[in-house]
Short mmCIF file of C-alpha atoms in Angstrom, two decimals:
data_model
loop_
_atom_site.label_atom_id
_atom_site.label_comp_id
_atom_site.label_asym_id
_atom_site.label_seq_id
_atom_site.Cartn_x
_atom_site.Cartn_y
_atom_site.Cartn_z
CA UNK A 22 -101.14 -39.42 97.29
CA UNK A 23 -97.47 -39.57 97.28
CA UNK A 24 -95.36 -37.12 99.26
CA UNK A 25 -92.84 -34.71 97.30
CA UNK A 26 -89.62 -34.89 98.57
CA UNK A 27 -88.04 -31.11 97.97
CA UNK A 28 -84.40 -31.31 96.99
CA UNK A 29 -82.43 -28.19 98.12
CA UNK A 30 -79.87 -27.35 94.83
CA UNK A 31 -76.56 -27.09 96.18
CA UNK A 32 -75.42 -24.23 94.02
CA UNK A 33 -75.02 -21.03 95.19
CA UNK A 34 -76.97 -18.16 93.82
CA UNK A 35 -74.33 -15.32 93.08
CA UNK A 36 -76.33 -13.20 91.03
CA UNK A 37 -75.46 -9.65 91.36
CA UNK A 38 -77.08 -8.04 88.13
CA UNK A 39 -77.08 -7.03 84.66
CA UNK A 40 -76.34 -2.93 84.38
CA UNK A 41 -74.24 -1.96 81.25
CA UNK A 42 -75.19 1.61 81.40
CA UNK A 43 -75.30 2.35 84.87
CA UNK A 44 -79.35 2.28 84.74
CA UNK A 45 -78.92 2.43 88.95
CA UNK A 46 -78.32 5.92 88.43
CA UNK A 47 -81.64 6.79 87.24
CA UNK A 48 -82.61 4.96 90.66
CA UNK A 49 -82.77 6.23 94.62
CA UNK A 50 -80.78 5.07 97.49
CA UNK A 51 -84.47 3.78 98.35
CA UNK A 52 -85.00 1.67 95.21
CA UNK A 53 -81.85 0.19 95.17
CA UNK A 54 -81.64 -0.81 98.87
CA UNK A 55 -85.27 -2.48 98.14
CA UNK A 56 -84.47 -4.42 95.28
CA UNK A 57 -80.98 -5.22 97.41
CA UNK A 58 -83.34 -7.08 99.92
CA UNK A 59 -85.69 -8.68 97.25
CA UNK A 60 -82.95 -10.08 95.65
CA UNK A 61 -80.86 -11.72 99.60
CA UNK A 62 -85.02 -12.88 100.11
CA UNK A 63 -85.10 -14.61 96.05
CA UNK A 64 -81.11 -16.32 96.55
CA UNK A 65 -82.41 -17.28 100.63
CA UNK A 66 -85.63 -18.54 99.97
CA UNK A 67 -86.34 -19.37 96.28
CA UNK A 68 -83.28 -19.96 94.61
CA UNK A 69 -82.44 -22.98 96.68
CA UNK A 70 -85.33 -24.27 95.91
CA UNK A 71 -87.41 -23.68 92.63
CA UNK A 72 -86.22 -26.32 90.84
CA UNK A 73 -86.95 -29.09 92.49
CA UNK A 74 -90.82 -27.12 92.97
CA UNK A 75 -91.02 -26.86 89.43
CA UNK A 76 -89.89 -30.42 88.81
CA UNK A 77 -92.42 -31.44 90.88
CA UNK A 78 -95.52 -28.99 89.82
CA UNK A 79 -95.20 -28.04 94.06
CA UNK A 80 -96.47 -24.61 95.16
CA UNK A 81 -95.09 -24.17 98.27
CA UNK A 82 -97.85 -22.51 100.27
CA UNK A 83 -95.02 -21.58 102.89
CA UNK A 84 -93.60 -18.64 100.49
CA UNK A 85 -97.14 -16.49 100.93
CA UNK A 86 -95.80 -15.21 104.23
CA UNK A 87 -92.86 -14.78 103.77
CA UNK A 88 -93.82 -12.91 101.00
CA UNK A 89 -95.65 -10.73 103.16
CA UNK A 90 -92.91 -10.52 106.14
CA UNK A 91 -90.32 -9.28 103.35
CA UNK A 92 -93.17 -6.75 101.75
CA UNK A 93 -93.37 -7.93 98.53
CA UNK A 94 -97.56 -7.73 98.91
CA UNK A 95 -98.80 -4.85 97.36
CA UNK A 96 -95.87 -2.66 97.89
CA UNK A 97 -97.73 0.55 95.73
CA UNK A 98 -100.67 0.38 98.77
CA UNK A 99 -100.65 2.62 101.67
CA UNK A 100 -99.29 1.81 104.45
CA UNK A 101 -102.54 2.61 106.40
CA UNK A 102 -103.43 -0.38 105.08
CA UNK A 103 -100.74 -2.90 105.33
CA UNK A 104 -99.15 -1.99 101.87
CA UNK A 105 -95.52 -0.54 101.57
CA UNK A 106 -96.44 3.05 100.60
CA UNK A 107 -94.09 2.36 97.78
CA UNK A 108 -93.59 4.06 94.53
CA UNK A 109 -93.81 2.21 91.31
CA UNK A 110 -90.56 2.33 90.29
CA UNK A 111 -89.88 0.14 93.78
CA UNK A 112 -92.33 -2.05 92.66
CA UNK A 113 -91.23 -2.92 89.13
CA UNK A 114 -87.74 -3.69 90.98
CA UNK A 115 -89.18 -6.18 93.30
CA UNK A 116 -91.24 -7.53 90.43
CA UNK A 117 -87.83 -7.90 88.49
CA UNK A 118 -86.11 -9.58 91.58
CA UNK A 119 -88.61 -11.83 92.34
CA UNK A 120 -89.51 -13.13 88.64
CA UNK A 121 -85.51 -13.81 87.92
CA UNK A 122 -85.87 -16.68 90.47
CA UNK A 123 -89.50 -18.13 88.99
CA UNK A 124 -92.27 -16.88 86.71
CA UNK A 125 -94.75 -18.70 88.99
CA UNK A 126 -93.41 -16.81 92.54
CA UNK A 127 -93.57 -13.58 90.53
CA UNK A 128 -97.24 -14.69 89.11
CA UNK A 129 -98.07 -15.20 93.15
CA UNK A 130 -96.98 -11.74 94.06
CA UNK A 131 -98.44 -9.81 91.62
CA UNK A 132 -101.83 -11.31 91.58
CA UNK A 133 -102.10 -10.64 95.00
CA UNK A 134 -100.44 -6.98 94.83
CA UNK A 135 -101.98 -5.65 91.71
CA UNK A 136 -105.57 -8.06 91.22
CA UNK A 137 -106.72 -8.19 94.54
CA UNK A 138 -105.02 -5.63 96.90
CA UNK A 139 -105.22 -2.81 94.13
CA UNK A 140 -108.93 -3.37 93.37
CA UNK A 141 -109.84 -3.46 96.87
CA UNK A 142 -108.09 -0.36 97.41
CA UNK A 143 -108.96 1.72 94.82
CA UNK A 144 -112.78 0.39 94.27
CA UNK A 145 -113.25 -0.98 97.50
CA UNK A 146 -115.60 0.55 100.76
CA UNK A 147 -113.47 1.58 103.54
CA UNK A 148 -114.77 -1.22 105.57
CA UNK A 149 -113.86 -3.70 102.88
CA UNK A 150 -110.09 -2.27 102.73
CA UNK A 151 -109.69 -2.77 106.89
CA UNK A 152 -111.17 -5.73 106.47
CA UNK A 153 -109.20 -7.25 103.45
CA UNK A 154 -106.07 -5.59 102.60
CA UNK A 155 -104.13 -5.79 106.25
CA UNK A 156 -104.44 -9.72 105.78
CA UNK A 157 -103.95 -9.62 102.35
CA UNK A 158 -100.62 -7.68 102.75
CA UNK A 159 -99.12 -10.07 105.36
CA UNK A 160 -99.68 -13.37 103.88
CA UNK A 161 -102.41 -14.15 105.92
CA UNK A 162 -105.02 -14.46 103.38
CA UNK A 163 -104.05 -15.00 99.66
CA UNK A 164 -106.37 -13.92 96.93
CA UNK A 165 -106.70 -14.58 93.25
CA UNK A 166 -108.36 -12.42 90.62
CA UNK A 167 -111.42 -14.13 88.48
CA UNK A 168 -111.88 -12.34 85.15
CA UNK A 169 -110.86 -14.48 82.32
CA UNK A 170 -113.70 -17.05 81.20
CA UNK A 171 -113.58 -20.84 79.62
CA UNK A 172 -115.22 -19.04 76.54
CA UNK A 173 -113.97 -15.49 76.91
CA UNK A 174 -110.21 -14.46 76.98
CA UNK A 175 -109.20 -11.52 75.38
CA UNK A 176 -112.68 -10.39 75.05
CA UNK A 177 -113.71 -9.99 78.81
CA UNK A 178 -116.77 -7.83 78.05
CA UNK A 179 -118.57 -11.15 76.34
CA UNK A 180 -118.14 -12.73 80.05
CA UNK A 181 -121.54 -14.78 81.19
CA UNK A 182 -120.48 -14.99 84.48
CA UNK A 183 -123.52 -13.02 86.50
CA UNK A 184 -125.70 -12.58 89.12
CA UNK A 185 -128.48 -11.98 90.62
CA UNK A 186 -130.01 -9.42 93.34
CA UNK A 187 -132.12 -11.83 95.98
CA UNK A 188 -132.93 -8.61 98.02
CA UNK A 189 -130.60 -9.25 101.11
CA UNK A 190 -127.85 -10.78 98.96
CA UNK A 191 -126.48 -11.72 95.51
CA UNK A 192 -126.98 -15.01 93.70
CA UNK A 193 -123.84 -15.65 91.37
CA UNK A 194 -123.02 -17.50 89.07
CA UNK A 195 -120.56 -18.64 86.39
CA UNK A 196 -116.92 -20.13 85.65
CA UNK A 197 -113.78 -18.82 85.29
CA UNK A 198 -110.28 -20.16 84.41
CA UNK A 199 -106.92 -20.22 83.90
CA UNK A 200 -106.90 -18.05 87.75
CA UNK A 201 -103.40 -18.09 89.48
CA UNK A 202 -103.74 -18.93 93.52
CA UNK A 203 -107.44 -20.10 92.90
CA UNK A 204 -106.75 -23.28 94.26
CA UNK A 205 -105.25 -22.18 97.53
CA UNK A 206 -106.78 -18.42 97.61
CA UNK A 207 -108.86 -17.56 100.43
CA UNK A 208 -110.97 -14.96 98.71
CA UNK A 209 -111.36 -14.45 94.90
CA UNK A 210 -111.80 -10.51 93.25
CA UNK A 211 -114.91 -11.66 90.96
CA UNK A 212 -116.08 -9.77 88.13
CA UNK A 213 -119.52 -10.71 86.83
CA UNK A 214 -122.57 -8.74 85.28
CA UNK A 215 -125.74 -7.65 86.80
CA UNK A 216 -129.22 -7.97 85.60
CA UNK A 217 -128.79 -5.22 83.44
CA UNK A 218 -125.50 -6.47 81.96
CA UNK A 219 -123.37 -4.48 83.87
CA UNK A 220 -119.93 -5.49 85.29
CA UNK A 221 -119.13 -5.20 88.69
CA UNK A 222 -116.19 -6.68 91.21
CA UNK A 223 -117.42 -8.69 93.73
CA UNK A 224 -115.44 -10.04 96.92
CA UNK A 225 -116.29 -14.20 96.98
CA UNK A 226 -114.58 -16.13 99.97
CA UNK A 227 -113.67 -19.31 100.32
CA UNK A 228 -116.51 -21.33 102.19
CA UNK A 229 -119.47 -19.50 100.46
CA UNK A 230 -121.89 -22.47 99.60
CA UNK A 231 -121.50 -23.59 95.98
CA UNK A 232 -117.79 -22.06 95.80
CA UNK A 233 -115.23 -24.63 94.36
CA UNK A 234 -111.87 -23.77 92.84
CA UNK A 235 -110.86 -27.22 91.16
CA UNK A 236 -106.70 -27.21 90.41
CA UNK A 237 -105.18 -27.00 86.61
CA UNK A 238 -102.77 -29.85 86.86
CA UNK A 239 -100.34 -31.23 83.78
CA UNK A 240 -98.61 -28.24 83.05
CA UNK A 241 -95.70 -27.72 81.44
CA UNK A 242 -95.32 -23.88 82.65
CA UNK A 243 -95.71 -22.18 85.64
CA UNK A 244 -95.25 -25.54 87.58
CA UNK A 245 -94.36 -23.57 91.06
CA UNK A 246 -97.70 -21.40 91.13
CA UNK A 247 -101.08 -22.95 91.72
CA UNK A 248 -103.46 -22.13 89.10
CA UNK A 249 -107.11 -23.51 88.57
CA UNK A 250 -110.84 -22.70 88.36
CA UNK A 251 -113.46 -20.55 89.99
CA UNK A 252 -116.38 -22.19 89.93
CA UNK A 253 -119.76 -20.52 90.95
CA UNK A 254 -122.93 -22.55 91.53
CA UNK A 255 -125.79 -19.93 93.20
CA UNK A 256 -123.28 -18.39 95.55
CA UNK A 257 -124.78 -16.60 97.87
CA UNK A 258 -122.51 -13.49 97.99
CA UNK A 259 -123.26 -11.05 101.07
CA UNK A 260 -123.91 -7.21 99.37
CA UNK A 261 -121.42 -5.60 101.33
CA UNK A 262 -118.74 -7.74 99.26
CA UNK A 263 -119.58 -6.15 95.85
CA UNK A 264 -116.56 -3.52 95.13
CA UNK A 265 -119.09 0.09 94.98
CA UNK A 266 -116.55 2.13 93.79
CA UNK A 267 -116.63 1.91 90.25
CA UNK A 268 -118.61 0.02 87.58
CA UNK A 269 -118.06 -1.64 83.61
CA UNK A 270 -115.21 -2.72 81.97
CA UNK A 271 -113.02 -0.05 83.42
CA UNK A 272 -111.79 -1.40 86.60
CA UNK A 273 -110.82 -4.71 85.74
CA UNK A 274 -108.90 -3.34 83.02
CA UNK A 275 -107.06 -0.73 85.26
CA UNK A 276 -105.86 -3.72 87.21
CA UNK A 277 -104.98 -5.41 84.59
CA UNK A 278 -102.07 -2.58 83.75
CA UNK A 279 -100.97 -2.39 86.85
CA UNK A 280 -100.20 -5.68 87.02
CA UNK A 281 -99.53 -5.84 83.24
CA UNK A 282 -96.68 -3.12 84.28
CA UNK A 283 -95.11 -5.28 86.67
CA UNK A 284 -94.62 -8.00 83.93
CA UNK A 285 -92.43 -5.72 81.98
CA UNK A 286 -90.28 -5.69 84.95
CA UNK A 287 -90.76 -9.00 86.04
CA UNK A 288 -89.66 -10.61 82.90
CA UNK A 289 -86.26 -8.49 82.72
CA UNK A 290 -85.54 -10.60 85.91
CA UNK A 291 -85.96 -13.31 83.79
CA UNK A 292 -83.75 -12.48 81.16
CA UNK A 293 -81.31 -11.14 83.14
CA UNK A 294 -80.82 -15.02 85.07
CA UNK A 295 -80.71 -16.88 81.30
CA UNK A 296 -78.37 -14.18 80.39
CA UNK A 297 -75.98 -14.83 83.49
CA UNK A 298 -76.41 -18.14 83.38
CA UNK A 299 -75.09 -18.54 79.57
CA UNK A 300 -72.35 -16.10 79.89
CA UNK A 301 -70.60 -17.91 82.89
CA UNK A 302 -71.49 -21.65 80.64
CA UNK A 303 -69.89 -19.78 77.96
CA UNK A 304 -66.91 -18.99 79.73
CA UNK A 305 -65.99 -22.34 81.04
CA UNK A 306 -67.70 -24.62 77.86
CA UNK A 307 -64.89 -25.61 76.32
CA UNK A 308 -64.68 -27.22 72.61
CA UNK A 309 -62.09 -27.07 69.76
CA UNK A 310 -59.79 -26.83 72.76
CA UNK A 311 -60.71 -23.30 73.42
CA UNK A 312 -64.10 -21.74 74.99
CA UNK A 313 -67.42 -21.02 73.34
CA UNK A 314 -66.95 -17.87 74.69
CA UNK A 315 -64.13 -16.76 72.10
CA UNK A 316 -66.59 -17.99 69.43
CA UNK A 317 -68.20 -14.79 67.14
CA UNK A 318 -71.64 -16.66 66.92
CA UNK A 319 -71.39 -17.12 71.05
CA UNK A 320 -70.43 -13.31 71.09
CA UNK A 321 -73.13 -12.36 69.03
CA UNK A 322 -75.70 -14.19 71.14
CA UNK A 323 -74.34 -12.68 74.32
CA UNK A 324 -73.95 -9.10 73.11
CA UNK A 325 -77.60 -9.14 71.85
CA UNK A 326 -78.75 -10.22 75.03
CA UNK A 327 -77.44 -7.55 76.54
CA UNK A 328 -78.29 -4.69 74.16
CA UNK A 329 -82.12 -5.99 74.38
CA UNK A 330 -81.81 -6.52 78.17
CA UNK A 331 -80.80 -2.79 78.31
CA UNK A 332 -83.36 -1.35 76.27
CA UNK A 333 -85.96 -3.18 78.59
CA UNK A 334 -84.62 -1.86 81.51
CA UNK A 335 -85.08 1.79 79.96
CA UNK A 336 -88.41 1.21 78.53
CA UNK A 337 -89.56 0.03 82.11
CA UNK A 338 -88.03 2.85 84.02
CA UNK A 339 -89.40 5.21 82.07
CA UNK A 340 -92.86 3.84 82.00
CA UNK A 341 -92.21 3.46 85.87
CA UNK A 342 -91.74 7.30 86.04
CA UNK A 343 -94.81 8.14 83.79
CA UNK A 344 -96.94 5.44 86.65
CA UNK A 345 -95.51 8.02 89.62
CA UNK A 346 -96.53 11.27 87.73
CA UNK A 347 -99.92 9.65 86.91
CA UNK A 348 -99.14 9.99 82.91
CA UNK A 349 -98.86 6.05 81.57
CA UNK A 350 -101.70 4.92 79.89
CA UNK A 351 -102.77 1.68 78.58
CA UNK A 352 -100.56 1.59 75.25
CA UNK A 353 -97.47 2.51 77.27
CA UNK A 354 -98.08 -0.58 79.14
CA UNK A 355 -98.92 -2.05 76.12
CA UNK A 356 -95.78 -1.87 74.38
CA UNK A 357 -93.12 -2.52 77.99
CA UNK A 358 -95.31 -5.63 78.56
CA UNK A 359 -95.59 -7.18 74.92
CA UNK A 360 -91.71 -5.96 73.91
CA UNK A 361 -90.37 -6.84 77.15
CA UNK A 362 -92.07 -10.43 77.30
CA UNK A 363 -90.77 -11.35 73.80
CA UNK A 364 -87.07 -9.48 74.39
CA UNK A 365 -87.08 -12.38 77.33
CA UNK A 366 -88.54 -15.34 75.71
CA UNK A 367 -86.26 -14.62 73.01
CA UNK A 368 -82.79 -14.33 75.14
CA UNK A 369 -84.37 -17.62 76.89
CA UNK A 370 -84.04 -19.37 73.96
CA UNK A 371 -80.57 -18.41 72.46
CA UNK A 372 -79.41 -18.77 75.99
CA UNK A 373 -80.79 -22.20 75.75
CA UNK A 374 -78.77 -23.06 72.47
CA UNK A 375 -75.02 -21.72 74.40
CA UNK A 376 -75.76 -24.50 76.96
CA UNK A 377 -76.41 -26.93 74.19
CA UNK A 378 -77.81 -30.18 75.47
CA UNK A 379 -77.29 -29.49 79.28
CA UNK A 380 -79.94 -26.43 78.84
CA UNK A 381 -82.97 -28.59 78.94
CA UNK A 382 -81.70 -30.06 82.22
CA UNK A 383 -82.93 -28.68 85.44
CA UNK A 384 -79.23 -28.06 86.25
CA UNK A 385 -79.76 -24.33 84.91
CA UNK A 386 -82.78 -22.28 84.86
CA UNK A 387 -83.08 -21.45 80.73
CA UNK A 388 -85.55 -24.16 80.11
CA UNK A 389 -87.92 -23.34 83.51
CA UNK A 390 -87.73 -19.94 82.38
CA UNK A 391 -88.37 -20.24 78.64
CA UNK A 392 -91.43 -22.60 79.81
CA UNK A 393 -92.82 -19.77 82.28
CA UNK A 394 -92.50 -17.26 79.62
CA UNK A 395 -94.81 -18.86 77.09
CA UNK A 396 -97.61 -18.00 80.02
CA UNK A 397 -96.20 -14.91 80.16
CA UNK A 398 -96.61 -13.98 76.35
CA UNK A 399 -100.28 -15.01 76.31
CA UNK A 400 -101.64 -14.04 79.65
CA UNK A 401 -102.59 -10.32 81.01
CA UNK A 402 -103.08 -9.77 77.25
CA UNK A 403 -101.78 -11.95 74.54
CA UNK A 404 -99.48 -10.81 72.41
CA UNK A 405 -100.93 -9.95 69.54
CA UNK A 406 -103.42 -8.22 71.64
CA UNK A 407 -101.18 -5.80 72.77
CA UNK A 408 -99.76 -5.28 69.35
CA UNK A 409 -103.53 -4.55 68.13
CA UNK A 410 -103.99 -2.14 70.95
CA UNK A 411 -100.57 0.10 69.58
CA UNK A 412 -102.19 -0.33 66.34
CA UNK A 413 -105.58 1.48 67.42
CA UNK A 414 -103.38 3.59 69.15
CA UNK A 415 -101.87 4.83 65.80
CA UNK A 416 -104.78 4.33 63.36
CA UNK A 417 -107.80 5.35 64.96
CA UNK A 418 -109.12 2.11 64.38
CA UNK A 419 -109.96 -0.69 66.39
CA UNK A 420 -109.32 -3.83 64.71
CA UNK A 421 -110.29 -6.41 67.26
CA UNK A 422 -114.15 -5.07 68.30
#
């Protein structure tokens, strides 16, 4: 196999945020000297860098400690257990600051944070959180979260993955796909039904006999994050790794919004880099001897940009506040995830158009991002999904069951 040869981009990250109406003072001192440090860690140690990773479909394995050493590893966990202790609020921001330098690096963090870490913690034994979540939230061991099915997407509960209870152990197995970190992931949060049908989590690490994790390669998104299969061929899975806390559909679905909440932070990161990047282009394009700046079409892009980029920030913090007082439920998520995602897909795109040719180069980030984004849109709940869930919400009526 050939080696990669990484290319360090000489340009210099000078990204100092998006804030048109002084959102930072609905923040702390705390929350903005956190998301100060996320973003010197993203412009130090991914910035440099993610092109030439996404270029080359690389995951660089080196970035899982360093994720840990700088804390962005399940920052909402106790610190008892290796977390941060962290509210959400501080979390959204370092989902924000990591996401504006790559989808993938973002997809890396918050897998680990919110599907493995958070499941653990809050469904876990206490044996299995000493054991786990320490390692878990210093790099040591990464960990990947296996729920979605070749057959079953957006309807989880139809999952076949299952197994078995031998008397000293479990027998599982199953497939499941389409699992960021599964290829490099030393153990995998596994939900699979009993005997009796029942859904439980169960804690599978790499090694187990008849445990493979074959790599998703040729694609066009996400090309810095690992992403593949769990494969499960009569696992023999120890019964002190299945997760006792809590049973059904439940659980998986509660990680699934916290992690779906850090998406509607994650992507404003996004938008906020394609929105930089195309009003600096803007302001040094020029054509008809003048600017595209001082064009009303360019203006219109750029001032729509930031209006939506705004009203995402707001719609985040304020779900952020309703996760601290325990009040956000699953359509509030809902709604910051699927509006959010789409506000930054959108601004990817008409950034994409101010750079004109030179935005499908790897010279700026619009193309990467608007690539990583159409992963964003469809996984964690597609969405339409999302939009179906509001519309239960309002109706009464469930119109995907």
């Amino acid at each position: 196999m050939q080696a990669i040869e990484i290319q360090k981009s000489q340009k210099q990250d000078t990204f100092e945020g998006v804030d048109f109406l002084d959102i930072d003072d609905l923040l702390t001192e705390e929350h903005q000297l956190i998301r100060s440090s996320i973003r010197d860690f993203v412009k130090k140690e991914i910035s440099p860098y993610i092109e030439s990773w996404a270029q080359n479909a690389y995951f660089p394995e080196s970035i899982v400690k360093k994720f840990g050493e700088v804390g962005a590893f399940g920052p909402q966990i106790p610190e008892e257990y290796g977390g941060g202790g962290l509210d959400y609020i501080s979390y959204g921001l370092i989902m924000q600051e990591i996401e504006r330098g790559d989808s993938g690096m973002r997809s890396t963090a918050s897998v680990q944070g919110s599907l493995v870490m958070y499941p653990i913690y809050k469904f876990g034994s206490e044996e299995q959180r000493k054991k786990y979540l320490p390692k878990l939230a210093s790099g040591e061991m990464l960990g990947c979260f296996g729920l979605t099915e070749p057959d079953h997407g957006s309807n989880p509960s139809g999952m076949v993955t299952n197994f078995k209870d031998m008397g000293d152990h479990y027998l599982l197995n199953g497939a499941k796909m389409w699992i960021s970190n599964a290829p490099k992931a030393d153990i995998a949060v596994v939900w699979a039904k009993n005997e009796e049908g029942r859904i439980h989590g169960l804690i599978v690490e790499r090694g187990m006999e008849g445990f493979s994790t074959p790599e998703t390669h040729n694609k066009w998104s996400l090309r810095a994050s690992c992403t593949g299969e769990l494969v499960f061929d009569n696992v023999k899975v120890p019964k002190e790794n299945l997760l006792p806390g809590k049973s059904g559909l439940g659980p998986p679905l509660m990680c699934l919004d916290s992690a779906r909440y850090g998406i509607a932070w994650g992507v404003i990161g996004a938008a906020m880099d394609c929105y930089e990047s195309a009003r600096k282009y803007a302001a040094e394009r020029i054509q008809f001897d003048k600017p595209i700046a001082s064009f009303q079409l360019v203006q219109k892009k750029l001032s729509e940009m930031l209006t939506e980029i705004t009203k995402a920030q707001l719609l985040a913090w304020k779900v952020g506040k309703m996760m601290n007082e325990g009040k956000a439920k699953t359509v509030h998520i809902s709604m910051a995830k699927r509006n959010n995602v789409e506000m930054a897909l959108n601004i990817a795109r008409e950034a994409r158009q101010i750079h004109g040719g030179m935005g499908i180069t790897g010279e700026y980030p619009i193309m990467r991002h608007m690539m990583n984004l159409e992963s964003v849109i469809t996984y964690e709940g597609t969405h339409d999904i999302h939009l179906l869930i509001l519309g239960n919400e309002i109706t009464g009526i469930p119109a995907f069951k």
